mmCIF file of C-alpha atoms in Angstrom:
data_model
loop_
_atom_site.group_PDB
_atom_site.id
_atom_site.type_symbol
_atom_site.label_atom_id
_atom_site.label_comp_id
_atom_site.label_asym_id
_atom_site.label_seq_id
_atom_site.Cartn_x
_atom_site.Cartn_y
_atom_site.Cartn_z
ATOM 1 C CA MET M 12 -16.783 -46.379 15.533
ATOM 2 C CA CYS M 13 -19.577 -45.607 17.979
ATOM 3 C CA THR M 14 -21.973 -42.732 17.476
ATOM 4 C CA GLY M 15 -20.813 -41.076 20.692
ATOM 5 C CA SER M 16 -17.206 -40.971 19.486
ATOM 6 C CA ILE M 17 -18.248 -39.382 16.152
ATOM 7 C CA PHE M 18 -20.299 -36.768 18.010
ATOM 8 C CA ARG M 19 -17.441 -35.935 20.370
ATOM 9 C CA ARG M 20 -15.022 -35.469 17.455
ATOM 10 C CA ALA M 21 -17.481 -33.281 15.555
ATOM 11 C CA PHE M 22 -18.114 -31.191 18.655
ATOM 12 C CA ALA M 23 -14.369 -30.835 19.281
ATOM 13 C CA ALA M 24 -13.885 -29.638 15.692
ATOM 14 C CA LEU M 25 -16.563 -26.987 16.175
ATOM 15 C CA VAL M 26 -14.939 -25.817 19.407
ATOM 16 C CA LEU M 27 -11.545 -25.551 17.724
ATOM 17 C CA ALA M 28 -13.036 -23.568 14.842
ATOM 18 C CA ALA M 29 -14.645 -21.167 17.293
ATOM 19 C CA ALA M 30 -11.570 -20.775 19.451
ATOM 20 C CA PRO M 31 -9.055 -18.047 18.605
ATOM 21 C CA ALA M 32 -5.713 -19.201 17.254
ATOM 22 C CA VAL M 33 -4.118 -16.410 19.297
ATOM 23 C CA ALA M 34 -4.896 -16.154 22.986
ATOM 24 C CA GLY M 35 -7.088 -13.197 23.844
ATOM 25 C CA ALA M 36 -8.299 -12.600 20.287
ATOM 26 C CA VAL M 37 -11.926 -11.980 19.380
ATOM 27 C CA VAL M 38 -12.898 -14.220 16.451
ATOM 28 C CA VAL M 39 -15.165 -12.612 13.836
ATOM 29 C CA ARG M 40 -16.879 -14.304 10.886
ATOM 30 C CA ASP M 41 -19.230 -11.683 9.478
ATOM 31 C CA ALA M 42 -19.621 -7.928 9.108
ATOM 32 C CA ASP M 43 -21.778 -7.474 12.200
ATOM 33 C CA GLU M 44 -19.273 -9.273 14.412
ATOM 34 C CA LEU M 45 -16.409 -7.195 13.044
ATOM 35 C CA ILE M 46 -18.313 -3.931 13.603
ATOM 36 C CA LEU M 47 -19.142 -4.985 17.166
ATOM 37 C CA ALA M 48 -15.516 -5.867 17.896
ATOM 38 C CA VAL M 49 -14.317 -2.474 16.636
ATOM 39 C CA ASN M 50 -17.040 -0.650 18.567
ATOM 40 C CA ASN M 51 -15.889 -2.480 21.694
ATOM 41 C CA HIS M 52 -12.283 -1.420 20.997
ATOM 42 C CA ALA M 53 -11.123 -5.035 20.898
ATOM 43 C CA SER M 54 -7.345 -4.837 20.650
ATOM 44 C CA LEU M 55 -6.889 -8.155 18.789
ATOM 45 C CA ILE M 56 -9.426 -9.331 16.218
ATOM 46 C CA GLU M 57 -9.033 -12.612 14.372
ATOM 47 C CA VAL M 58 -10.735 -12.725 10.976
ATOM 48 C CA ALA M 59 -12.022 -16.138 9.937
ATOM 49 C CA GLY M 60 -13.137 -16.786 6.368
ATOM 50 C CA VAL M 61 -14.530 -14.125 4.025
ATOM 51 C CA ILE M 62 -16.339 -11.138 5.497
ATOM 52 C CA GLU M 63 -18.527 -9.160 3.086
ATOM 53 C CA PHE M 64 -19.808 -5.640 3.569
ATOM 54 C CA THR M 65 -22.856 -4.704 1.509
ATOM 55 C CA THR M 66 -23.540 -1.347 3.188
ATOM 56 C CA SER M 67 -21.591 1.266 5.117
ATOM 57 C CA TYR M 68 -21.677 1.832 8.869
ATOM 58 C CA GLN M 69 -24.640 4.035 9.818
ATOM 59 C CA GLY M 70 -24.676 5.724 6.431
ATOM 60 C CA SER M 71 -21.069 6.920 6.704
ATOM 61 C CA ASP M 72 -18.296 6.663 4.107
ATOM 62 C CA ASN M 73 -16.860 3.608 5.867
ATOM 63 C CA ALA M 74 -17.708 -0.004 6.577
ATOM 64 C CA LEU M 75 -16.341 0.232 10.127
ATOM 65 C CA PRO M 76 -16.733 2.766 12.950
ATOM 66 C CA PRO M 77 -13.988 5.445 13.008
ATOM 67 C CA ILE M 78 -10.760 4.351 14.661
ATOM 68 C CA ARG M 79 -9.778 7.233 16.898
ATOM 69 C CA ASN M 80 -7.887 7.194 20.211
ATOM 70 C CA PHE M 81 -7.614 3.406 20.231
ATOM 71 C CA SER M 82 -5.740 0.653 18.428
ATOM 72 C CA ILE M 83 -6.843 -2.570 16.813
ATOM 73 C CA GLU M 84 -5.035 -5.489 15.235
ATOM 74 C CA LEU M 85 -6.693 -7.502 12.460
ATOM 75 C CA LEU M 86 -5.127 -10.935 12.150
ATOM 76 C CA GLY M 87 -6.345 -13.156 9.334
ATOM 77 C CA ARG M 88 -6.620 -16.908 9.404
ATOM 78 C CA PRO M 89 -5.544 -18.671 6.173
ATOM 79 C CA GLY M 90 -7.756 -17.448 3.319
ATOM 80 C CA ALA M 91 -9.182 -14.540 5.331
ATOM 81 C CA GLU M 92 -10.596 -11.660 3.304
ATOM 82 C CA ILE M 93 -12.562 -8.489 4.012
ATOM 83 C CA ARG M 94 -14.355 -7.264 0.914
ATOM 84 C CA ALA M 95 -17.079 -4.917 -0.226
ATOM 85 C CA THR M 96 -19.897 -6.088 -2.435
ATOM 86 C CA GLY M 97 -21.765 -2.802 -2.132
ATOM 87 C CA ALA M 98 -20.481 0.380 -3.765
ATOM 88 C CA GLY M 99 -19.382 3.705 -2.394
ATOM 89 C CA PHE M 100 -17.556 3.189 0.927
ATOM 90 C CA ARG M 101 -14.081 2.406 2.215
ATOM 91 C CA LEU M 102 -13.172 -0.057 4.948
ATOM 92 C CA ALA M 103 -12.073 2.412 7.634
ATOM 93 C CA GLU M 104 -10.785 5.831 8.662
ATOM 94 C CA VAL M 105 -7.874 5.920 11.101
ATOM 95 C CA TRP M 106 -7.568 9.262 12.854
ATOM 96 C CA SER M 107 -4.853 10.871 14.979
ATOM 97 C CA ASP M 108 -4.035 8.726 18.032
ATOM 98 C CA GLY M 109 -5.663 5.762 16.298
ATOM 99 C CA ALA M 110 -3.774 2.769 14.914
ATOM 100 C CA VAL M 111 -4.470 -0.284 12.789
ATOM 101 C CA ARG M 112 -2.189 -3.266 12.498
ATOM 102 C CA MET M 113 -3.213 -5.911 9.979
ATOM 103 C CA SER M 114 -1.642 -9.121 8.731
ATOM 104 C CA ASN M 115 -2.473 -12.187 6.614
ATOM 105 C CA LEU M 116 -5.491 -10.511 5.026
ATOM 106 C CA THR M 117 -6.928 -9.606 1.656
ATOM 107 C CA ILE M 118 -8.742 -6.245 1.439
ATOM 108 C CA SER M 119 -10.742 -5.950 -1.769
ATOM 109 C CA GLY M 120 -13.530 -4.198 -3.620
ATOM 110 C CA PHE M 121 -13.821 -1.025 -1.536
ATOM 111 C CA LYS M 122 -14.558 2.272 -3.267
ATOM 112 C CA SER M 123 -14.421 5.763 -1.817
ATOM 113 C CA GLY M 124 -15.874 8.920 -3.338
ATOM 114 C CA PRO M 125 -13.063 11.195 -2.119
ATOM 115 C CA SER M 126 -9.696 9.568 -1.282
ATOM 116 C CA GLY M 127 -8.450 6.361 0.291
ATOM 117 C CA GLY M 128 -10.325 3.592 -1.517
ATOM 118 C CA ALA M 129 -9.905 1.054 1.307
ATOM 119 C CA LEU M 130 -8.185 3.012 4.079
ATOM 120 C CA TRP M 131 -7.974 6.707 4.974
ATOM 121 C CA ILE M 132 -5.133 7.372 7.425
ATOM 122 C CA GLU M 133 -5.722 10.878 8.800
ATOM 123 C CA GLY M 134 -2.707 11.357 11.048
ATOM 124 C CA GLY M 135 -3.042 7.833 12.448
ATOM 125 C CA ARG M 136 -0.846 4.763 12.198
ATOM 126 C CA LEU M 137 -0.938 1.827 9.793
ATOM 127 C CA VAL M 138 1.193 -1.298 10.065
ATOM 128 C CA ALA M 139 0.448 -3.834 7.321
ATOM 129 C CA ASP M 140 2.268 -7.146 6.923
ATOM 130 C CA ARG M 141 1.402 -9.788 4.306
ATOM 131 C CA VAL M 142 -1.718 -7.945 3.213
ATOM 132 C CA VAL M 143 -3.197 -8.021 -0.292
ATOM 133 C CA PHE M 144 -4.949 -4.836 -1.413
ATOM 134 C CA ARG M 145 -6.804 -5.752 -4.600
ATOM 135 C CA GLY M 146 -9.389 -3.982 -6.735
ATOM 136 C CA ASN M 147 -9.988 -0.966 -4.507
ATOM 137 C CA GLU M 148 -10.797 2.456 -5.949
ATOM 138 C CA SER M 149 -10.977 6.152 -5.058
ATOM 139 C CA GLU M 150 -12.111 9.139 -7.081
ATOM 140 C CA LEU M 151 -9.101 11.258 -6.074
ATOM 141 C CA SER M 152 -6.008 9.910 -4.269
ATOM 142 C CA GLY M 153 -4.933 6.555 -2.898
ATOM 143 C CA GLY M 154 -6.793 3.798 -4.716
ATOM 144 C CA ALA M 155 -6.048 1.452 -1.812
ATOM 145 C CA VAL M 156 -4.659 3.762 0.881
ATOM 146 C CA GLN M 157 -4.431 7.513 1.414
ATOM 147 C CA ALA M 158 -2.187 8.618 4.295
ATOM 148 C CA ARG M 159 -1.856 12.280 5.205
ATOM 149 C CA LEU M 160 -0.959 14.828 7.903
ATOM 150 C CA ALA M 161 2.308 15.198 9.754
ATOM 151 C CA GLY M 162 1.545 12.691 12.498
ATOM 152 C CA ALA M 163 0.784 9.718 10.261
ATOM 153 C CA ARG M 164 3.021 6.660 10.689
ATOM 154 C CA ILE M 165 3.164 4.058 7.923
ATOM 155 C CA GLN M 166 4.938 0.691 7.777
ATOM 156 C CA VAL M 167 4.119 -1.843 5.046
ATOM 157 C CA THR M 168 5.982 -5.123 4.528
ATOM 158 C CA ASP M 169 5.633 -8.206 2.307
ATOM 159 C CA SER M 170 2.345 -6.979 0.844
ATOM 160 C CA LEU M 171 0.750 -6.850 -2.612
ATOM 161 C CA PHE M 172 -1.086 -3.922 -4.210
ATOM 162 C CA GLU M 173 -2.830 -5.089 -7.371
ATOM 163 C CA ASP M 174 -5.454 -3.586 -9.718
ATOM 164 C CA ASN M 175 -6.237 -0.602 -7.495
ATOM 165 C CA VAL M 176 -7.370 2.644 -9.153
ATOM 166 C CA ALA M 177 -7.262 6.331 -8.191
ATOM 167 C CA GLY M 178 -8.749 9.095 -10.299
ATOM 168 C CA ARG M 179 -5.827 11.432 -9.642
ATOM 169 C CA ARG M 180 -2.838 10.413 -7.475
ATOM 170 C CA GLY M 181 -1.440 7.160 -6.162
ATOM 171 C CA GLY M 182 -3.239 4.256 -7.787
ATOM 172 C CA ALA M 183 -2.159 2.010 -4.913
ATOM 173 C CA PHE M 184 -0.851 4.343 -2.222
ATOM 174 C CA SER M 185 -0.809 8.115 -1.691
ATOM 175 C CA LEU M 186 1.450 9.785 0.893
ATOM 176 C CA HIS M 187 0.722 13.459 1.542
ATOM 177 C CA GLY M 188 2.211 15.834 4.108
ATOM 178 C CA ILE M 189 3.781 13.184 6.346
ATOM 179 C CA GLU M 190 6.777 14.206 8.462
ATOM 180 C CA ALA M 191 7.877 10.880 9.964
ATOM 181 C CA PRO M 192 9.777 8.545 7.610
ATOM 182 C CA THR M 193 7.602 5.827 6.120
ATOM 183 C CA VAL M 194 8.864 2.263 5.683
ATOM 184 C CA PHE M 195 7.990 0.013 2.727
ATOM 185 C CA GLU M 196 9.873 -3.290 2.463
ATOM 186 C CA ARG M 197 9.456 -6.242 0.067
ATOM 187 C CA ASN M 198 6.147 -5.086 -1.406
ATOM 188 C CA ARG M 199 4.822 -5.574 -4.936
ATOM 189 C CA PHE M 200 2.849 -2.925 -6.815
ATOM 190 C CA VAL M 201 1.266 -4.520 -9.881
ATOM 191 C CA ASP M 202 -1.041 -3.033 -12.546
ATOM 192 C CA ASN M 203 -2.462 -0.172 -10.488
ATOM 193 C CA GLN M 204 -3.854 2.909 -12.236
ATOM 194 C CA ALA M 205 -3.855 6.675 -11.607
ATOM 195 C CA ARG M 206 -3.189 9.891 -13.457
ATOM 196 C CA PHE M 207 -0.068 10.619 -11.379
ATOM 197 C CA GLY M 208 1.861 7.740 -9.818
ATOM 198 C CA CYS M 209 -0.059 4.636 -10.765
ATOM 199 C CA ALA M 210 1.726 2.725 -7.975
ATOM 200 C CA LEU M 211 2.798 5.459 -5.575
ATOM 201 C CA SER M 212 2.381 9.227 -5.154
ATOM 202 C CA ILE M 213 4.575 11.144 -2.700
ATOM 203 C CA VAL M 214 3.577 14.766 -2.030
ATOM 204 C CA ASP M 215 5.235 17.066 0.535
ATOM 205 C CA THR M 216 6.384 14.085 2.566
ATOM 206 C CA ASP M 217 9.738 13.869 4.336
ATOM 207 C CA GLY M 218 11.986 10.892 3.863
ATOM 208 C CA GLY M 219 10.799 7.322 3.638
ATOM 209 C CA ARG M 220 12.484 4.080 2.678
ATOM 210 C CA PHE M 221 11.292 1.825 -0.141
ATOM 211 C CA SER M 222 13.399 -1.309 -0.428
ATOM 212 C CA ASP M 223 13.417 -4.719 -2.112
ATOM 213 C CA GLY M 224 10.094 -4.090 -3.832
ATOM 214 C CA VAL M 225 8.606 -4.358 -7.315
ATOM 215 C CA PHE M 226 6.857 -1.559 -9.217
ATOM 216 C CA ARG M 227 5.247 -2.917 -12.380
ATOM 217 C CA GLY M 228 2.638 -1.751 -14.847
ATOM 218 C CA GLY M 229 1.641 0.790 -17.425
ATOM 219 C CA CYS M 230 -0.563 3.819 -16.898
ATOM 220 C CA GLU M 231 -1.086 7.448 -17.889
ATOM 221 C CA THR M 232 2.147 8.894 -16.490
ATOM 222 C CA SER M 233 4.526 7.163 -14.064
ATOM 223 C CA LEU M 234 4.784 4.256 -11.674
ATOM 224 C CA VAL M 235 6.104 6.587 -8.963
ATOM 225 C CA ASP M 236 5.423 10.333 -8.814
ATOM 226 C CA LEU M 237 7.487 12.557 -6.495
ATOM 227 C CA ASP M 238 6.265 16.095 -5.775
ATOM 228 C CA THR M 239 7.896 17.296 -2.587
ATOM 229 C CA THR M 240 10.369 19.854 -1.271
ATOM 230 C CA GLY M 241 11.202 18.015 1.942
ATOM 231 C CA THR M 242 13.787 15.319 2.554
ATOM 232 C CA GLY M 243 13.642 12.933 -0.367
ATOM 233 C CA PRO M 244 12.853 9.220 -0.081
ATOM 234 C CA ASP M 245 15.307 6.346 -0.435
ATOM 235 C CA PHE M 246 14.749 3.661 -3.081
ATOM 236 C CA PHE M 247 17.073 0.718 -2.478
ATOM 237 C CA ASN M 248 17.198 -2.614 -4.354
ATOM 238 C CA ASN M 249 13.841 -2.282 -6.106
ATOM 239 C CA THR M 250 12.784 -3.545 -9.530
ATOM 240 C CA TRP M 251 10.844 -1.146 -11.752
ATOM 241 C CA ILE M 252 9.145 -2.588 -14.846
ATOM 242 C CA ALA M 253 7.407 0.090 -16.899
ATOM 243 C CA ASN M 254 5.104 -1.123 -19.654
ATOM 244 C CA GLY M 255 4.646 2.087 -21.610
ATOM 245 C CA SER M 256 4.631 4.566 -18.736
ATOM 246 C CA LEU M 257 7.447 6.390 -16.978
ATOM 247 C CA ALA M 258 9.061 4.532 -14.111
ATOM 248 C CA PHE M 259 9.718 7.706 -12.130
ATOM 249 C CA ARG M 260 8.569 11.306 -12.447
ATOM 250 C CA TYR M 261 9.931 14.194 -10.437
ATOM 251 C CA ARG M 262 8.343 17.639 -10.358
ATOM 252 C CA PRO M 263 10.946 20.406 -10.078
ATOM 253 C CA HIS M 264 10.108 23.331 -7.813
ATOM 254 C CA GLY M 265 12.105 26.127 -9.407
ATOM 255 C CA ASP M 266 13.982 28.224 -6.840
ATOM 256 C CA ILE M 267 12.749 26.123 -3.903
ATOM 257 C CA GLU M 268 15.343 23.807 -2.396
ATOM 258 C CA PRO M 269 14.822 20.560 -4.315
ATOM 259 C CA SER M 270 13.992 17.196 -2.852
ATOM 260 C CA ARG M 271 16.063 14.339 -4.224
ATOM 261 C CA ALA M 272 15.267 10.658 -4.173
ATOM 262 C CA ARG M 273 18.318 8.590 -3.344
ATOM 263 C CA MET M 274 18.689 5.414 -5.388
ATOM 264 C CA ALA M 275 20.963 2.413 -4.951
ATOM 265 C CA GLY M 276 20.879 -1.088 -6.357
ATOM 266 C CA ASN M 277 17.708 -0.591 -8.399
ATOM 267 C CA VAL M 278 16.793 -2.211 -11.705
ATOM 268 C CA LEU M 279 14.761 0.083 -13.990
ATOM 269 C CA VAL M 280 13.299 -1.396 -17.170
ATOM 270 C CA GLN M 281 11.193 0.146 -19.918
ATOM 271 C CA ASN M 282 9.481 -2.592 -21.920
ATOM 272 C CA ALA M 283 7.944 -0.237 -24.503
ATOM 273 C CA VAL M 284 9.575 1.749 -27.274
ATOM 274 C CA SER M 285 8.591 4.958 -25.482
ATOM 275 C CA PRO M 286 8.514 6.870 -23.188
ATOM 276 C CA SER M 287 11.848 7.082 -21.393
ATOM 277 C CA LEU M 288 12.233 5.744 -17.864
ATOM 278 C CA CYS M 289 12.382 9.065 -15.998
ATOM 279 C CA GLN M 290 11.115 12.618 -16.405
ATOM 280 C CA GLY M 291 11.932 15.828 -14.556
ATOM 281 C CA THR M 292 15.319 14.596 -13.366
ATOM 282 C CA VAL M 293 18.313 16.751 -14.226
ATOM 283 C CA PRO M 294 21.839 16.646 -12.816
ATOM 284 C CA GLY M 295 21.665 17.667 -9.152
ATOM 285 C CA ASP M 296 17.879 17.611 -9.055
ATOM 286 C CA GLY M 297 15.414 14.708 -8.789
ATOM 287 C CA ILE M 298 17.622 11.660 -8.191
ATOM 288 C CA GLU M 299 20.857 11.198 -6.291
ATOM 289 C CA SER M 300 22.495 7.942 -7.253
ATOM 290 C CA LEU M 301 24.355 6.019 -4.589
ATOM 291 C CA GLY M 302 25.448 3.447 -7.147
ATOM 292 C CA GLY M 303 24.712 -0.048 -8.325
ATOM 293 C CA ASN M 304 21.683 0.848 -10.450
ATOM 294 C CA VAL M 305 20.934 -0.750 -13.833
ATOM 295 C CA ALA M 306 18.593 0.921 -16.325
ATOM 296 C CA THR M 307 17.503 0.516 -19.940
ATOM 297 C CA ASP M 308 18.158 4.196 -20.753
ATOM 298 C CA ALA M 309 20.025 7.197 -19.366
ATOM 299 C CA SER M 310 16.998 9.417 -18.669
ATOM 300 C CA CYS M 311 17.198 9.032 -14.870
ATOM 301 C CA ASP M 312 20.635 10.735 -14.752
ATOM 302 C CA LEU M 313 22.116 7.943 -12.703
ATOM 303 C CA ASP M 314 25.661 9.285 -12.600
ATOM 304 C CA ASP M 315 27.537 7.052 -10.179
ATOM 305 C CA PRO M 316 30.441 5.220 -11.877
ATOM 306 C CA SER M 317 28.912 1.896 -10.831
ATOM 307 C CA ASP M 318 25.584 2.608 -12.581
ATOM 308 C CA VAL M 319 25.035 0.790 -15.884
ATOM 309 C CA VAL M 320 22.787 1.359 -18.902
ATOM 310 C CA VAL M 321 21.732 -1.829 -20.723
ATOM 311 C CA ALA M 322 19.294 -1.162 -23.559
ATOM 312 C CA ASP M 323 17.771 -4.644 -23.886
ATOM 313 C CA PRO M 324 15.430 -5.583 -20.990
ATOM 314 C CA ALA M 325 16.082 -9.260 -21.679
ATOM 315 C CA ASN M 326 19.686 -8.723 -20.670
ATOM 316 C CA ILE M 327 18.661 -7.220 -17.330
ATOM 317 C CA LEU M 328 15.733 -9.211 -15.992
ATOM 318 C CA ALA M 329 16.336 -12.756 -14.889
ATOM 319 C CA GLU M 330 12.591 -13.038 -14.324
ATOM 320 C CA PRO M 331 10.855 -10.996 -17.064
ATOM 321 C CA ASP M 332 7.374 -11.689 -15.653
ATOM 322 C CA LEU M 333 8.270 -10.527 -12.145
#
């Protein structure tokens, strides 16, 4: 093969690597390019390779400029990751009228002093699809993500939350004061840590649908912690595997109209001798069963005739290491 042909092929490969896989996208390969793209309000940003942040943006609490009054989409190429190797800042804040859509990405290693280890959604919108949130941390709420205020809109699908830590609420995800129903479908919450809700904390948030997911791990209290007086969330066709923690904890509010989580088709397993699966649930308060649930004890007060208690986890889980 002639030298000219080799050169042309090498040059073509470089051009293809530089070209966006999606028309109109801005391709970024390092932290500076990503910051520039966000500052320019690029609507579609394609992340190539691993982008590392060692310091925050202009001494702020975030790696990126604030996302306010504009929208961005972060689309990862195969193997794309955005990670922090410096301590003490999250990836981004998304404010009211701002929106972030992300897919095919890993977000790892971010740490926030207050809340929202990787993302702080302050009334903004987050759509995440096939995103891995791994090893993020916050001192208070939302080891990976904190979403709050009535206007926030959250949709998360086919994603993994693993080894995230919050000092207080929501080791993986914290929802607080949100009025619009949130949507979580086919997500896995694995080995996250927090004082309340090592996978998920829901506080004063209306509605929400959590379906076809996995909540697994062991921590100080529960995998999911519900503390709200609004419309309760729906949990449909999920698998809960508690390794020495509660699967679900509900906080009663006395004379205040209670919020009830509706459950259907869930599998709830306690792998340890204690504690029980649920706490704070009493008949008519905490959980409303719509049927088809299977649990290893009766503590969740699942009272539909189609609900079943099977004491041995081995007789419930087809895939014990799910």
